[in-house]
mmCIF file of C-alpha atoms in Angstrom:
data_model
loop_
_atom_site.group_PDB
_atom_site.id
_atom_site.type_symbol
_atom_site.label_atom_id
_atom_site.label_comp_id
_atom_site.label_asym_id
_atom_site.label_seq_id
_atom_site.Cartn_x
_atom_site.Cartn_y
_atom_site.Cartn_z
ATOM 1 C CA MET W 1 -26.540 -4.641 -18.195
ATOM 2 C CA THR W 2 -27.316 -7.333 -15.601
ATOM 3 C CA ASN W 3 -25.279 -7.705 -12.407
ATOM 4 C CA GLU W 4 -23.947 -11.004 -13.716
ATOM 5 C CA GLU W 5 -22.744 -9.411 -16.967
ATOM 6 C CA MET W 6 -21.043 -6.643 -15.009
ATOM 7 C CA MET W 7 -19.424 -9.196 -12.678
ATOM 8 C CA ASP W 8 -18.025 -11.055 -15.708
ATOM 9 C CA LYS W 9 -16.551 -7.854 -17.106
ATOM 10 C CA LEU W 10 -15.039 -6.987 -13.726
ATOM 11 C CA ARG W 11 -13.508 -10.481 -13.416
ATOM 12 C CA THR W 12 -11.774 -10.006 -16.766
ATOM 13 C CA ILE W 13 -10.541 -6.539 -15.736
ATOM 14 C CA VAL W 14 -9.100 -7.456 -12.318
ATOM 15 C CA LYS W 15 -7.615 -10.831 -13.338
ATOM 16 C CA PRO W 16 -4.178 -9.558 -14.476
ATOM 17 C CA TYR W 17 -3.648 -7.680 -11.179
ATOM 18 C CA VAL W 18 -4.868 -10.296 -8.699
ATOM 19 C CA LYS W 19 -2.232 -11.723 -6.329
ATOM 20 C CA ASN W 20 -4.542 -14.111 -4.504
ATOM 21 C CA GLU W 21 -5.882 -16.706 -6.957
ATOM 22 C CA GLU W 22 -8.038 -18.391 -4.280
ATOM 23 C CA GLY W 23 -9.699 -15.075 -3.476
ATOM 24 C CA PHE W 24 -10.245 -14.549 -7.216
ATOM 25 C CA ALA W 25 -11.865 -17.973 -7.632
ATOM 26 C CA ARG W 26 -14.288 -17.053 -4.833
ATOM 27 C CA MET W 27 -14.811 -13.453 -5.976
ATOM 28 C CA THR W 28 -18.241 -12.038 -5.076
ATOM 29 C CA GLU W 29 -19.705 -8.547 -4.669
ATOM 30 C CA GLU W 30 -18.425 -8.612 -1.091
ATOM 31 C CA SER W 31 -14.786 -9.148 -2.093
ATOM 32 C CA ASP W 32 -12.320 -6.493 -1.000
ATOM 33 C CA LEU W 33 -10.052 -5.591 -3.916
ATOM 34 C CA LEU W 34 -6.996 -5.063 -1.693
ATOM 35 C CA LYS W 35 -7.510 -7.502 1.188
ATOM 36 C CA ASP W 36 -9.272 -10.451 -0.510
ATOM 37 C CA LEU W 37 -7.951 -10.271 -4.070
ATOM 38 C CA ARG W 38 -4.662 -8.736 -2.837
ATOM 39 C CA ILE W 39 -4.423 -6.285 -5.725
ATOM 40 C CA ASN W 40 -1.387 -4.067 -5.170
ATOM 41 C CA SER W 41 -2.550 -0.518 -4.384
ATOM 42 C CA ALA W 42 -0.399 0.852 -7.232
ATOM 43 C CA ASN W 43 -2.366 -1.479 -9.558
ATOM 44 C CA LEU W 44 -5.731 -0.316 -8.233
ATOM 45 C CA VAL W 45 -5.352 2.684 -10.520
ATOM 46 C CA ASP W 46 -4.894 0.286 -13.479
ATOM 47 C CA VAL W 47 -8.166 -1.402 -12.524
ATOM 48 C CA ILE W 48 -9.840 2.029 -12.433
ATOM 49 C CA LEU W 49 -8.393 3.075 -15.817
ATOM 50 C CA ASP W 50 -9.440 -0.280 -17.340
ATOM 51 C CA ILE W 51 -12.982 0.193 -15.958
ATOM 52 C CA GLU W 52 -13.105 3.683 -17.503
ATOM 53 C CA ASN W 53 -12.075 2.270 -20.891
ATOM 54 C CA GLU W 54 -14.346 -0.787 -20.779
ATOM 55 C CA PHE W 55 -17.499 1.085 -19.709
ATOM 56 C CA ASN W 56 -16.634 4.359 -21.412
ATOM 57 C CA ILE W 57 -17.071 6.399 -18.223
ATOM 58 C CA ILE W 58 -14.938 8.842 -16.209
ATOM 59 C CA ILE W 59 -14.339 7.970 -12.571
ATOM 60 C CA ASP W 60 -13.712 11.201 -10.656
ATOM 61 C CA ASN W 61 -11.478 11.335 -7.574
ATOM 62 C CA GLU W 62 -14.415 11.405 -5.150
ATOM 63 C CA SER W 63 -15.735 8.110 -6.569
ATOM 64 C CA MET W 64 -12.246 6.607 -6.737
ATOM 65 C CA GLU W 65 -11.858 7.079 -2.964
ATOM 66 C CA LYS W 66 -14.606 4.504 -2.347
ATOM 67 C CA MET W 67 -13.320 1.957 -4.857
ATOM 68 C CA LEU W 68 -12.236 -0.663 -2.312
ATOM 69 C CA THR W 69 -14.666 -3.525 -2.926
ATOM 70 C CA VAL W 70 -16.309 -5.201 -5.936
ATOM 71 C CA ARG W 71 -19.671 -3.860 -4.727
ATOM 72 C CA SER W 72 -18.490 -0.247 -4.549
ATOM 73 C CA ALA W 73 -16.979 -0.611 -8.043
ATOM 74 C CA MET W 74 -20.335 -1.882 -9.368
ATOM 75 C CA ASP W 75 -22.231 0.949 -7.627
ATOM 76 C CA ILE W 76 -19.903 3.556 -9.102
ATOM 77 C CA ILE W 77 -20.157 2.062 -12.625
ATOM 78 C CA ASN W 78 -23.983 1.975 -12.388
ATOM 79 C CA THR W 79 -24.126 5.577 -11.168
ATOM 80 C CA LYS W 80 -21.810 6.803 -13.933
ATOM 81 C CA LEU W 81 -23.706 4.845 -16.630
ATOM 82 C CA SER W 82 -27.052 6.261 -15.465
ATOM 83 C CA GLU W 83 -25.673 9.808 -15.635
ATOM 84 C CA GLN W 84 -24.899 9.423 -19.348
ATOM 85 C CA MET B 1 3.869 4.985 15.823
ATOM 86 C CA THR B 2 5.142 4.397 12.313
ATOM 87 C CA GLY B 3 3.985 3.186 8.917
ATOM 88 C CA ASN B 4 6.318 1.779 6.301
ATOM 89 C CA ASP B 5 6.227 0.774 2.648
ATOM 90 C CA ILE B 6 8.627 -0.927 0.250
ATOM 91 C CA VAL B 7 8.698 -1.097 -3.565
ATOM 92 C CA ASP B 8 10.730 -3.742 -5.375
ATOM 93 C CA LEU B 9 11.961 -1.731 -8.375
ATOM 94 C CA SER B 10 12.203 -4.629 -10.834
ATOM 95 C CA ALA B 11 8.761 -5.950 -9.808
ATOM 96 C CA ALA B 12 7.318 -2.431 -10.192
ATOM 97 C CA ALA B 13 8.847 -2.126 -13.681
ATOM 98 C CA VAL B 14 6.984 -5.291 -14.731
ATOM 99 C CA GLU B 15 3.712 -4.710 -12.826
ATOM 100 C CA SER B 16 3.119 -1.007 -13.383
ATOM 101 C CA ASN B 17 3.212 0.966 -16.587
ATOM 102 C CA TRP B 18 3.026 4.497 -15.195
ATOM 103 C CA ARG B 19 3.387 5.920 -18.673
ATOM 104 C CA ARG B 20 -0.109 4.764 -19.659
ATOM 105 C CA PRO B 21 -2.428 7.732 -20.314
ATOM 106 C CA GLY B 22 -4.219 9.004 -17.210
ATOM 107 C CA TYR B 23 -2.118 7.000 -14.731
ATOM 108 C CA LEU B 24 -0.032 9.804 -13.188
ATOM 109 C CA GLU B 25 -2.992 12.207 -12.957
ATOM 110 C CA LYS B 26 -4.999 9.716 -10.871
ATOM 111 C CA LEU B 27 -2.237 9.191 -8.304
ATOM 112 C CA PHE B 28 -0.240 12.400 -8.105
ATOM 113 C CA SER B 29 -0.719 16.149 -7.751
ATOM 114 C CA PRO B 30 0.459 18.433 -10.598
ATOM 115 C CA GLU B 31 3.481 19.440 -8.447
ATOM 116 C CA GLU B 32 4.402 15.792 -7.850
ATOM 117 C CA ILE B 33 4.054 14.993 -11.564
ATOM 118 C CA ASP B 34 6.487 17.870 -12.288
ATOM 119 C CA LEU B 35 8.970 16.452 -9.767
ATOM 120 C CA ILE B 36 8.718 12.985 -11.321
ATOM 121 C CA LEU B 37 8.984 14.012 -14.961
ATOM 122 C CA SER B 38 11.752 16.575 -14.450
ATOM 123 C CA ASN B 39 13.993 14.132 -12.567
ATOM 124 C CA LYS B 40 16.725 12.293 -14.452
ATOM 125 C CA ASP B 41 15.421 9.070 -12.892
ATOM 126 C CA PRO B 42 11.616 9.404 -13.074
ATOM 127 C CA ASP B 43 11.020 5.789 -11.972
ATOM 128 C CA LYS B 44 12.896 6.177 -8.693
ATOM 129 C CA THR B 45 11.279 9.558 -7.973
ATOM 130 C CA LEU B 46 7.833 8.150 -8.697
ATOM 131 C CA TRP B 47 8.280 5.132 -6.430
ATOM 132 C CA ARG B 48 9.841 7.232 -3.705
ATOM 133 C CA ILE B 49 6.796 9.541 -3.661
ATOM 134 C CA TRP B 50 4.512 6.500 -3.836
ATOM 135 C CA THR B 51 6.152 4.853 -0.777
ATOM 136 C CA MET B 52 5.840 8.202 1.048
ATOM 137 C CA LYS B 53 2.096 8.268 0.341
ATOM 138 C CA GLU B 54 1.616 4.629 1.283
ATOM 139 C CA SER B 55 3.621 4.738 4.519
ATOM 140 C CA ALA B 56 1.874 7.936 5.675
ATOM 141 C CA TYR B 57 -1.520 6.451 4.749
ATOM 142 C CA LYS B 58 -0.772 3.310 6.792
ATOM 143 C CA LEU B 59 0.214 5.400 9.804
ATOM 144 C CA HIS B 60 -2.882 7.578 9.379
ATOM 145 C CA ILE B 61 -5.203 4.540 9.218
ATOM 146 C CA ARG B 62 -3.540 3.111 12.299
ATOM 147 C CA MET B 63 -4.277 6.298 14.254
ATOM 148 C CA PHE B 64 -7.647 7.339 12.860
ATOM 149 C CA GLY B 65 -9.104 4.405 10.850
ATOM 150 C CA GLY B 66 -11.247 5.158 7.770
ATOM 151 C CA ARG B 67 -9.934 3.393 4.683
ATOM 152 C CA SER B 68 -10.068 5.150 1.316
ATOM 153 C CA PHE B 69 -8.211 5.210 -1.991
ATOM 154 C CA ALA B 70 -7.363 8.887 -2.285
ATOM 155 C CA PRO B 71 -3.691 9.061 -3.305
ATOM 156 C CA GLN B 72 -4.180 12.574 -4.728
ATOM 157 C CA LYS B 73 -5.204 13.890 -1.309
ATOM 158 C CA ILE B 74 -1.967 12.629 0.228
ATOM 159 C CA THR B 75 0.494 15.281 -0.916
ATOM 160 C CA CYS B 76 4.263 14.993 -0.667
ATOM 161 C CA THR B 77 7.163 17.414 -0.568
ATOM 162 C CA LEU B 78 10.783 16.286 -0.755
ATOM 163 C CA THR B 79 13.112 17.944 1.756
ATOM 164 C CA ASP B 80 16.310 16.198 0.651
ATOM 165 C CA GLU B 81 17.404 12.786 -0.654
ATOM 166 C CA GLN B 82 16.027 10.994 2.429
ATOM 167 C CA GLN B 83 13.666 13.306 4.292
ATOM 168 C CA GLY B 84 10.214 14.323 3.159
ATOM 169 C CA GLU B 85 6.867 15.619 4.396
ATOM 170 C CA VAL B 86 3.380 14.321 3.736
ATOM 171 C CA GLN B 87 0.078 16.112 4.260
ATOM 172 C CA PHE B 88 -3.161 14.137 4.605
ATOM 173 C CA ARG B 89 -6.503 15.355 6.021
ATOM 174 C CA ASP B 90 -5.161 18.058 8.402
ATOM 175 C CA ASN B 91 -2.263 15.869 9.519
ATOM 176 C CA ARG B 92 1.395 16.209 8.666
ATOM 177 C CA TYR B 93 3.824 13.324 8.686
ATOM 178 C CA LEU B 94 7.579 13.149 8.253
ATOM 179 C CA THR B 95 9.184 10.480 6.112
ATOM 180 C CA GLN B 96 12.580 8.902 5.847
ATOM 181 C CA THR B 97 13.474 7.052 2.647
ATOM 182 C CA SER B 98 16.336 4.656 1.973
ATOM 183 C CA GLN B 99 17.050 3.163 -1.409
ATOM 184 C CA ASN B 100 19.447 1.065 -3.439
ATOM 185 C CA GLN B 101 19.299 -0.394 -6.957
ATOM 186 C CA HIS B 102 16.829 -3.087 -5.820
ATOM 187 C CA TYR B 103 14.259 -1.339 -3.669
ATOM 188 C CA ILE B 104 12.931 1.916 -2.182
ATOM 189 C CA HIS B 105 11.779 1.889 1.424
ATOM 190 C CA THR B 106 10.057 4.702 3.351
ATOM 191 C CA VAL B 107 9.126 5.024 7.017
ATOM 192 C CA ALA B 108 6.528 7.630 8.052
ATOM 193 C CA PHE B 109 6.197 8.988 11.561
ATOM 194 C CA ASN B 110 4.371 11.740 13.390
ATOM 195 C CA ARG B 111 5.560 15.274 12.928
ATOM 196 C CA ALA B 112 5.441 15.796 16.707
ATOM 197 C CA ASP B 113 7.768 12.804 17.090
ATOM 198 C CA ARG B 114 11.006 14.755 16.602
ATOM 199 C CA SER B 115 13.283 11.878 17.470
ATOM 200 C CA PRO B 116 11.147 8.831 16.806
ATOM 201 C CA SER B 117 12.393 5.629 18.410
ATOM 202 C CA PHE B 118 11.776 2.832 15.983
ATOM 203 C CA SER B 119 13.857 0.099 14.508
ATOM 204 C CA SER B 120 13.475 -0.842 10.903
ATOM 205 C CA CYS B 121 14.799 -3.702 8.801
ATOM 206 C CA CYS B 122 14.719 -4.424 5.020
ATOM 207 C CA PHE B 123 15.559 -7.846 3.631
ATOM 208 C CA GLU B 124 15.363 -10.103 0.577
ATOM 209 C CA LEU B 125 12.819 -12.918 0.589
ATOM 210 C CA PRO B 126 13.527 -16.497 -0.450
ATOM 211 C CA LEU B 127 11.912 -17.530 -3.760
ATOM 212 C CA VAL B 128 9.107 -19.610 -2.267
ATOM 213 C CA ASN B 129 5.309 -19.441 -2.152
ATOM 214 C CA THR B 130 3.515 -16.552 -0.433
ATOM 215 C CA GLY B 131 2.608 -18.574 2.666
ATOM 216 C CA THR B 132 6.248 -19.516 3.292
ATOM 217 C CA GLN B 133 7.351 -15.923 2.616
ATOM 218 C CA ASN B 134 4.852 -14.704 5.235
ATOM 219 C CA SER B 135 6.253 -17.149 7.804
ATOM 220 C CA PHE B 136 9.767 -15.972 6.906
ATOM 221 C CA ILE B 137 8.787 -12.319 7.568
ATOM 222 C CA LYS B 138 7.096 -13.294 10.839
ATOM 223 C CA GLU B 139 10.154 -15.180 12.044
ATOM 224 C CA LYS B 140 12.502 -12.364 11.015
ATOM 225 C CA LEU B 141 10.396 -9.798 12.891
ATOM 226 C CA THR B 142 10.004 -11.774 16.123
ATOM 227 C CA SER B 143 13.680 -12.771 16.258
ATOM 228 C CA HIS B 144 14.697 -9.154 15.565
ATOM 229 C CA TYR B 145 12.622 -7.929 18.509
ATOM 230 C CA SER B 146 13.728 -10.820 20.700
ATOM 231 C CA ARG B 147 17.416 -9.962 20.151
ATOM 232 C CA ALA B 148 16.902 -6.201 20.561
ATOM 233 C CA SER B 149 14.828 -6.450 23.757
ATOM 234 C CA GLY B 150 16.269 -9.591 25.361
ATOM 235 C CA THR B 151 12.775 -11.109 25.378
ATOM 236 C CA HIS B 152 12.562 -14.853 24.772
ATOM 237 C CA LEU B 153 10.948 -15.872 21.452
ATOM 238 C CA SER B 154 8.370 -18.002 23.262
ATOM 239 C CA ASN B 155 7.047 -14.820 24.899
ATOM 240 C CA LEU B 156 6.201 -13.245 21.529
ATOM 241 C CA SER B 157 3.378 -13.632 19.082
ATOM 242 C CA LEU B 158 2.666 -11.618 15.922
ATOM 243 C CA ARG B 159 -1.049 -10.846 15.669
ATOM 244 C CA LYS B 160 -3.518 -8.691 13.786
ATOM 245 C CA ASP B 161 -6.332 -6.587 15.226
ATOM 246 C CA ILE B 162 -9.870 -6.573 13.758
ATOM 247 C CA ALA B 163 -8.870 -3.964 11.175
ATOM 248 C CA GLY B 164 -6.002 -6.218 10.037
ATOM 249 C CA ILE B 165 -3.296 -4.011 11.597
ATOM 250 C CA PRO B 166 -0.389 -6.089 12.946
ATOM 251 C CA PHE B 167 1.107 -5.895 16.427
ATOM 252 C CA LEU B 168 3.562 -7.920 18.451
ATOM 253 C CA TYR B 169 2.084 -9.352 21.626
ATOM 254 C CA CYS B 170 4.227 -10.159 24.700
ATOM 255 C CA TYR B 171 2.474 -12.813 26.789
ATOM 256 C CA PHE B 172 4.303 -12.190 30.043
ATOM 257 C CA GLU B 173 3.955 -8.400 30.175
ATOM 258 C CA ARG B 174 0.575 -8.538 28.386
ATOM 259 C CA LYS B 175 1.651 -5.689 26.212
ATOM 260 C CA SER B 176 1.138 -4.932 22.519
ATOM 261 C CA ILE B 177 3.873 -3.375 20.433
ATOM 262 C CA PRO B 178 2.826 -1.653 17.190
ATOM 263 C CA VAL B 179 4.587 -2.980 14.108
ATOM 264 C CA SER B 180 4.255 -2.109 10.429
ATOM 265 C CA ILE B 181 5.008 -4.733 7.779
ATOM 266 C CA THR B 182 5.437 -4.260 4.033
ATOM 267 C CA HIS B 183 6.159 -6.728 1.247
ATOM 268 C CA HIS B 184 6.561 -6.285 -2.503
ATOM 269 C CA GLY B 185 8.135 -8.680 -4.999
ATOM 270 C CA ARG B 186 11.406 -10.080 -3.633
ATOM 271 C CA TYR B 187 11.693 -7.604 -0.735
ATOM 272 C CA ALA B 188 10.072 -7.043 2.628
ATOM 273 C CA ALA B 189 10.567 -4.653 5.537
ATOM 274 C CA PHE B 190 9.165 -3.913 8.954
ATOM 275 C CA THR B 191 9.283 -1.219 11.611
ATOM 276 C CA ILE B 192 8.862 -1.853 15.328
ATOM 277 C CA HIS B 193 7.991 0.959 17.650
#
């Protein structure tokens, strides 16, 4: 999967939880899920569960701790996919 | 210092489906899940524990820095209807929760702070855009402190440090007062130390 394909999938996943539409329109790998996209922290777990379902992976608690930016989400997905 | 967090119960009911498979296990310890599911009002218990975790996390970040999303490592015990304790990375915090049918609000403070001196205020926001709501909160906070301290409004400015943590700055005394601000749905709250 290319970075661009993964970005597209992530855009679709985070969209329902985003509170800052401007931040979403400008979403890049650098975007902070909480500060830039203003996803409610109680919804961050929905993003994580949706990622697990979409990519068919399990995100353990250690990985979840780092899930604060789009880049860290992509890194975690890539690591989990390569372990399969 | 304090941290505080508010949950608008009707917004939470729309935004979060905690009954979806895997949800509770990612956020709560087995003991907390028992507390939530055995209570006659699981929603209120869940959001109370959540505001305890969030308020303690905010206080912890303020003191030590180091962001993370590790809700399972922030463990809560309920002392009574209002008081609770939170453990996170070798630190223990005390919490005080107030609730009504609209919202649940928790303030966390240091365990060593036996009689913490803070003032806290919860209020409903006007139905306007986010920018206007933020100005409303700002005005409410500065006028609250101005009245309580006898400081003129023109002496006060609400600012954020590099980490995004808010504080109230008094120009004349050149002093910074730690504040914690929370906002969810139609409700907002702040604590001033």
